[in-house]
């Protein structure tokens, strides 16, 4: 019995593949390399010192999926594949709906057909929208999202909920990630964004290495301890380990569940810059500029449901997140190129 990992060559997927393989799971990986490189797959195989089936396939390709389910005995799917750039989703919303929502529907149909009815899905804290106060809890209202990307995550959660209601054999565990950062401690795999990073941590590390000049800090007039935005940063390896626990939970339960994966602690933009400089002995020149549209002042999790249901808790602190990011960045100044 194997676990199918869609989007397994991406940032979070690659780290999860390593942890699953190290824990002894049989895995099958699928990716279309839209936002990742074969080199990531090569390095993962090297890290785990073992092989596993890989399919270059798109989740919108029903025939391709059918073949994967036919050739492998898959019991559960961890579904990472999708587009994730918030700004881009405003410009090309249909691509986001087709890839994320359409792709997930095609995947669920292929799963049902093959009798595989268990999914762990990559959702996001973005589903909580603008109106809920932190700490964010799973029973708060969701859906007041501010962009098409967020809407795809919200829609997929709802679709999976309807599917579980329609068929009591289905299980869907929607993991609402907060802000994943960091890299594998080996420094061989990590986040490799295309072009100028949208997210804070890769921007910080590219400034530190001299690839970018100065970090723009979006707003210093928020109602937070230093005026800059507060987020719940979580080490990507902790996040990967959360998937292992979610997988075990999915194998033993049926029905729909939403679970936060965060640390429960918020750090501001300036906190993260300072932590990065201190942990790595480097400078991160920055300047203040206007707020970014759609950003909330504060966003952090109540992580207690994950601990209660999955027995999982984030273990790695901000210093380790900064050190591991820097190891990856300094060993691979040009990412996977
Ligand atoms: P990523 O872009 O690094 O990984 C996604 C992978 O999916 C890539 O390798 C890409 O090539 C692949 N992919 C995309 N569309 C595909 C398709 N149609 N068919 C097959 N493969 C496809 O992103 P990530 O940071 O690893 O995120 C993984 C998941 O977690 C995504 O669904 C993302 O929306 C979600 N998420 C990420 C964050 C974050 O901050 N990184 C936060 C919350 C949720
Ligand atoms: N920020 C800057 N400068 C930058 C980039 C970001 O000041 O160049 C600030 C933002 O304003 C925010 C904080 O750094 O206050 C974090 O921003 P990120 O873009 O790194 O992360 P977000 O919280 O905006 O969004 C991330 C993912 C989304 C996901 C969301 C919730 O990008 O996909 O977390 O999980 F939905």
PDB file of N, CA and C in Angstrom, residues 6 58-61 65 69 77-83 95-112 116 119-123 152-161 163 170 172 174:
ATOM      1  N   UNK A   6       1.185  14.298  -4.675  1.00  0.00           N
ATOM      2  CA  UNK A   6       1.115  15.190  -5.841  1.00  0.00           C
ATOM      3  C   UNK A   6       1.905  16.453  -5.515  1.00  0.00           C
ATOM      4  N   UNK A  58       0.283  15.743 -14.970  1.00  0.00           N
ATOM      5  CA  UNK A  58      -0.504  16.886 -14.518  1.00  0.00           C
ATOM      6  C   UNK A  58      -1.761  16.356 -13.820  1.00  0.00           C
ATOM      7  N   UNK A  59      -2.157  16.982 -12.720  1.00  0.00           N
ATOM      8  CA  UNK A  59      -3.351  16.474 -12.012  1.00  0.00           C
ATOM      9  C   UNK A  59      -4.632  16.700 -12.824  1.00  0.00           C
ATOM     10  N   UNK A  60      -4.538  17.486 -13.906  1.00  0.00           N
ATOM     11  CA  UNK A  60      -5.720  17.669 -14.758  1.00  0.00           C
ATOM     12  C   UNK A  60      -5.814  16.589 -15.825  1.00  0.00           C
ATOM     13  N   UNK A  61      -4.817  15.708 -15.878  1.00  0.00           N
ATOM     14  CA  UNK A  61      -4.753  14.664 -16.899  1.00  0.00           C
ATOM     15  C   UNK A  61      -5.383  13.372 -16.346  1.00  0.00           C
ATOM     16  N   UNK A  65      -3.611  10.025 -14.596  1.00  0.00           N
ATOM     17  CA  UNK A  65      -3.889   9.641 -13.201  1.00  0.00           C
ATOM     18  C   UNK A  65      -4.368   8.193 -13.140  1.00  0.00           C
ATOM     19  N   UNK A  69      -2.848   5.101 -10.826  1.00  0.00           N
ATOM     20  CA  UNK A  69      -3.610   4.288  -9.862  1.00  0.00           C
ATOM     21  C   UNK A  69      -3.629   2.814 -10.275  1.00  0.00           C
ATOM     22  N   UNK A  77      -3.692   9.795  -0.578  1.00  0.00           N
ATOM     23  CA  UNK A  77      -3.009  10.818  -1.391  1.00  0.00           C
ATOM     24  C   UNK A  77      -2.699  12.036  -0.524  1.00  0.00           C
ATOM     25  N   UNK A  78      -1.451  12.521  -0.600  1.00  0.00           N
ATOM     26  CA  UNK A  78      -1.141  13.830  -0.020  1.00  0.00           C
ATOM     27  C   UNK A  78      -1.076  14.798  -1.199  1.00  0.00           C
ATOM     28  N   UNK A  79      -1.967  15.775  -1.184  1.00  0.00           N
ATOM     29  CA  UNK A  79      -2.174  16.603  -2.378  1.00  0.00           C
ATOM     30  C   UNK A  79      -1.617  18.019  -2.214  1.00  0.00           C
ATOM     31  N   UNK A  80      -0.370  18.195  -2.724  1.00  0.00           N
ATOM     32  CA  UNK A  80       0.296  19.494  -2.684  1.00  0.00           C
ATOM     33  C   UNK A  80       0.146  20.263  -3.996  1.00  0.00           C
ATOM     34  N   UNK A  81      -0.066  19.546  -5.109  1.00  0.00           N
ATOM     35  CA  UNK A  81       0.044  20.185  -6.420  1.00  0.00           C
ATOM     36  C   UNK A  81      -0.942  21.333  -6.568  1.00  0.00           C
ATOM     37  N   UNK A  82      -0.440  22.443  -7.061  1.00  0.00           N
ATOM     38  CA  UNK A  82      -1.302  23.599  -7.295  1.00  0.00           C
ATOM     39  C   UNK A  82      -0.451  24.829  -7.498  1.00  0.00           C
ATOM     40  N   UNK A  83      -1.107  25.897  -7.930  1.00  0.00           N
ATOM     41  CA  UNK A  83      -0.428  27.190  -8.109  1.00  0.00           C
ATOM     42  C   UNK A  83      -0.605  27.979  -6.826  1.00  0.00           C
ATOM     43  N   UNK A  95      -6.598  30.440 -14.601  1.00  0.00           N
ATOM     44  CA  UNK A  95      -5.531  29.431 -14.484  1.00  0.00           C
ATOM     45  C   UNK A  95      -5.555  28.811 -13.085  1.00  0.00           C
ATOM     46  N   UNK A  96      -5.804  29.659 -12.092  1.00  0.00           N
ATOM     47  CA  UNK A  96      -5.808  29.176 -10.702  1.00  0.00           C
ATOM     48  C   UNK A  96      -7.002  28.268 -10.444  1.00  0.00           C
ATOM     49  N   UNK A  97      -8.167  28.670 -10.965  1.00  0.00           N
ATOM     50  CA  UNK A  97      -9.351  27.826 -10.751  1.00  0.00           C
ATOM     51  C   UNK A  97      -9.206  26.504 -11.520  1.00  0.00           C
ATOM     52  N   UNK A  98      -8.667  26.590 -12.726  1.00  0.00           N
ATOM     53  CA  UNK A  98      -8.525  25.369 -13.528  1.00  0.00           C
ATOM     54  C   UNK A  98      -7.534  24.399 -12.878  1.00  0.00           C
ATOM     55  N   UNK A  99      -6.368  24.946 -12.486  1.00  0.00           N
ATOM     56  CA  UNK A  99      -5.321  24.103 -11.910  1.00  0.00           C
ATOM     57  C   UNK A  99      -5.698  23.566 -10.540  1.00  0.00           C
ATOM     58  N   UNK A 100      -6.052  24.485  -9.660  1.00  0.00           N
ATOM     59  CA  UNK A 100      -6.239  24.085  -8.263  1.00  0.00           C
ATOM     60  C   UNK A 100      -7.577  23.399  -8.060  1.00  0.00           C
ATOM     61  N   UNK A 101      -8.669  24.060  -8.492  1.00  0.00           N
ATOM     62  CA  UNK A 101     -10.006  23.489  -8.243  1.00  0.00           C
ATOM     63  C   UNK A 101     -10.283  22.364  -9.250  1.00  0.00           C
ATOM     64  N   UNK A 102     -10.141  22.681 -10.552  1.00  0.00           N
ATOM     65  CA  UNK A 102     -10.385  21.671 -11.590  1.00  0.00           C
ATOM     66  C   UNK A 102      -9.474  20.457 -11.391  1.00  0.00           C
ATOM     67  N   UNK A 103      -8.195  20.719 -11.150  1.00  0.00           N
ATOM     68  CA  UNK A 103      -7.222  19.637 -10.959  1.00  0.00           C
ATOM     69  C   UNK A 103      -7.606  18.756  -9.778  1.00  0.00           C
ATOM     70  N   UNK A 104      -8.068  19.373  -8.711  1.00  0.00           N
ATOM     71  CA  UNK A 104      -8.431  18.575  -7.523  1.00  0.00           C
ATOM     72  C   UNK A 104      -9.674  17.719  -7.807  1.00  0.00           C
ATOM     73  N   UNK A 105     -10.626  18.270  -8.554  1.00  0.00           N
ATOM     74  CA  UNK A 105     -11.829  17.489  -8.899  1.00  0.00           C
ATOM     75  C   UNK A 105     -11.431  16.283  -9.756  1.00  0.00           C
ATOM     76  N   UNK A 106     -10.572  16.516 -10.756  1.00  0.00           N
ATOM     77  CA  UNK A 106     -10.105  15.405 -11.608  1.00  0.00           C
ATOM     78  C   UNK A 106      -9.400  14.345 -10.760  1.00  0.00           C
ATOM     79  N   UNK A 107      -8.567  14.820  -9.833  1.00  0.00           N
ATOM     80  CA  UNK A 107      -7.835  13.892  -8.958  1.00  0.00           C
ATOM     81  C   UNK A 107      -8.804  13.078  -8.089  1.00  0.00           C
ATOM     82  N   UNK A 108      -9.793  13.759  -7.500  1.00  0.00           N
ATOM     83  CA  UNK A 108     -10.756  13.052  -6.639  1.00  0.00           C
ATOM     84  C   UNK A 108     -11.548  12.006  -7.425  1.00  0.00           C
ATOM     85  N   UNK A 109     -11.893  12.346  -8.670  1.00  0.00           N
ATOM     86  CA  UNK A 109     -12.621  11.377  -9.502  1.00  0.00           C
ATOM     87  C   UNK A 109     -11.767  10.146  -9.773  1.00  0.00           C
ATOM     88  N   UNK A 110     -10.491  10.394 -10.111  1.00  0.00           N
ATOM     89  CA  UNK A 110      -9.581   9.262 -10.377  1.00  0.00           C
ATOM     90  C   UNK A 110      -9.417   8.419  -9.112  1.00  0.00           C
ATOM     91  N   UNK A 111      -9.360   9.086  -7.965  1.00  0.00           N
ATOM     92  CA  UNK A 111      -9.219   8.359  -6.699  1.00  0.00           C
ATOM     93  C   UNK A 111     -10.444   7.491  -6.451  1.00  0.00           C
ATOM     94  N   UNK A 112     -11.635   8.102  -6.565  1.00  0.00           N
ATOM     95  CA  UNK A 112     -12.884   7.361  -6.329  1.00  0.00           C
ATOM     96  C   UNK A 112     -12.966   6.137  -7.227  1.00  0.00           C
ATOM     97  N   UNK A 116      -9.678   4.603  -3.947  1.00  0.00           N
ATOM     98  CA  UNK A 116      -8.789   5.255  -2.969  1.00  0.00           C
ATOM     99  C   UNK A 116      -9.508   6.518  -2.496  1.00  0.00           C
ATOM    100  N   UNK A 119      -7.608  11.554   1.480  1.00  0.00           N
ATOM    101  CA  UNK A 119      -6.736  12.630   1.020  1.00  0.00           C
ATOM    102  C   UNK A 119      -6.324  13.534   2.171  1.00  0.00           C
ATOM    103  N   UNK A 120      -5.031  13.895   2.159  1.00  0.00           N
ATOM    104  CA  UNK A 120      -4.528  14.957   3.043  1.00  0.00           C
ATOM    105  C   UNK A 120      -4.261  16.133   2.118  1.00  0.00           C
ATOM    106  N   UNK A 121      -4.939  17.257   2.355  1.00  0.00           N
ATOM    107  CA  UNK A 121      -4.895  18.367   1.405  1.00  0.00           C
ATOM    108  C   UNK A 121      -4.169  19.586   1.971  1.00  0.00           C
ATOM    109  N   UNK A 122      -3.351  20.223   1.114  1.00  0.00           N
ATOM    110  CA  UNK A 122      -2.620  21.453   1.459  1.00  0.00           C
ATOM    111  C   UNK A 122      -3.551  22.644   1.412  1.00  0.00           C
ATOM    112  N   UNK A 123      -4.165  22.964   2.532  1.00  0.00           N
ATOM    113  CA  UNK A 123      -4.946  24.197   2.573  1.00  0.00           C
ATOM    114  C   UNK A 123      -4.069  25.296   3.166  1.00  0.00           C
ATOM    115  N   UNK A 152      -9.465  29.524  -4.164  1.00  0.00           N
ATOM    116  CA  UNK A 152      -9.318  28.115  -4.598  1.00  0.00           C
ATOM    117  C   UNK A 152      -9.181  27.207  -3.378  1.00  0.00           C
ATOM    118  N   UNK A 153      -8.443  27.668  -2.366  1.00  0.00           N
ATOM    119  CA  UNK A 153      -8.258  26.829  -1.171  1.00  0.00           C
ATOM    120  C   UNK A 153      -9.594  26.658  -0.444  1.00  0.00           C
ATOM    121  N   UNK A 154     -10.331  27.760  -0.327  1.00  0.00           N
ATOM    122  CA  UNK A 154     -11.638  27.705   0.331  1.00  0.00           C
ATOM    123  C   UNK A 154     -12.601  26.784  -0.447  1.00  0.00           C
ATOM    124  N   UNK A 155     -12.668  26.963  -1.763  1.00  0.00           N
ATOM    125  CA  UNK A 155     -13.560  26.133  -2.588  1.00  0.00           C
ATOM    126  C   UNK A 155     -13.191  24.654  -2.456  1.00  0.00           C
ATOM    127  N   UNK A 156     -11.893  24.355  -2.503  1.00  0.00           N
ATOM    128  CA  UNK A 156     -11.476  22.942  -2.434  1.00  0.00           C
ATOM    129  C   UNK A 156     -11.869  22.345  -1.080  1.00  0.00           C
ATOM    130  N   UNK A 157     -11.670  23.110  -0.012  1.00  0.00           N
ATOM    131  CA  UNK A 157     -12.107  22.605   1.309  1.00  0.00           C
ATOM    132  C   UNK A 157     -13.594  22.258   1.272  1.00  0.00           C
ATOM    133  N   UNK A 158     -14.407  23.154   0.666  1.00  0.00           N
ATOM    134  CA  UNK A 158     -15.859  22.929   0.609  1.00  0.00           C
ATOM    135  C   UNK A 158     -16.193  21.705  -0.249  1.00  0.00           C
ATOM    136  N   UNK A 159     -15.507  21.596  -1.392  1.00  0.00           N
ATOM    137  CA  UNK A 159     -15.743  20.459  -2.296  1.00  0.00           C
ATOM    138  C   UNK A 159     -15.434  19.145  -1.569  1.00  0.00           C
ATOM    139  N   UNK A 160     -14.319  19.126  -0.857  1.00  0.00           N
ATOM    140  CA  UNK A 160     -13.945  17.907  -0.127  1.00  0.00           C
ATOM    141  C   UNK A 160     -14.963  17.609   0.975  1.00  0.00           C
ATOM    142  N   UNK A 161     -15.509  18.674   1.570  1.00  0.00           N
ATOM    143  CA  UNK A 161     -16.554  18.491   2.590  1.00  0.00           C
ATOM    144  C   UNK A 161     -17.797  17.849   1.979  1.00  0.00           C
ATOM    145  N   UNK A 163     -17.909  16.051  -0.705  1.00  0.00           N
ATOM    146  CA  UNK A 163     -17.572  14.689  -1.111  1.00  0.00           C
ATOM    147  C   UNK A 163     -17.675  13.735   0.093  1.00  0.00           C
ATOM    148  N   UNK A 170     -15.219   8.307   2.382  1.00  0.00           N
ATOM    149  CA  UNK A 170     -14.191   9.312   2.076  1.00  0.00           C
ATOM    150  C   UNK A 170     -13.624   9.953   3.353  1.00  0.00           C
ATOM    151  N   UNK A 172     -11.081  13.398   4.227  1.00  0.00           N
ATOM    152  CA  UNK A 172     -10.297  14.542   3.741  1.00  0.00           C
ATOM    153  C   UNK A 172      -9.790  15.317   4.950  1.00  0.00           C
ATOM    154  N   UNK A 174      -7.878  18.557   5.783  1.00  0.00           N
ATOM    155  CA  UNK A 174      -7.404  19.814   5.202  1.00  0.00           C
ATOM    156  C   UNK A 174      -6.453  20.477   6.185  1.00  0.00           C
TER     157      UNK A 174
END
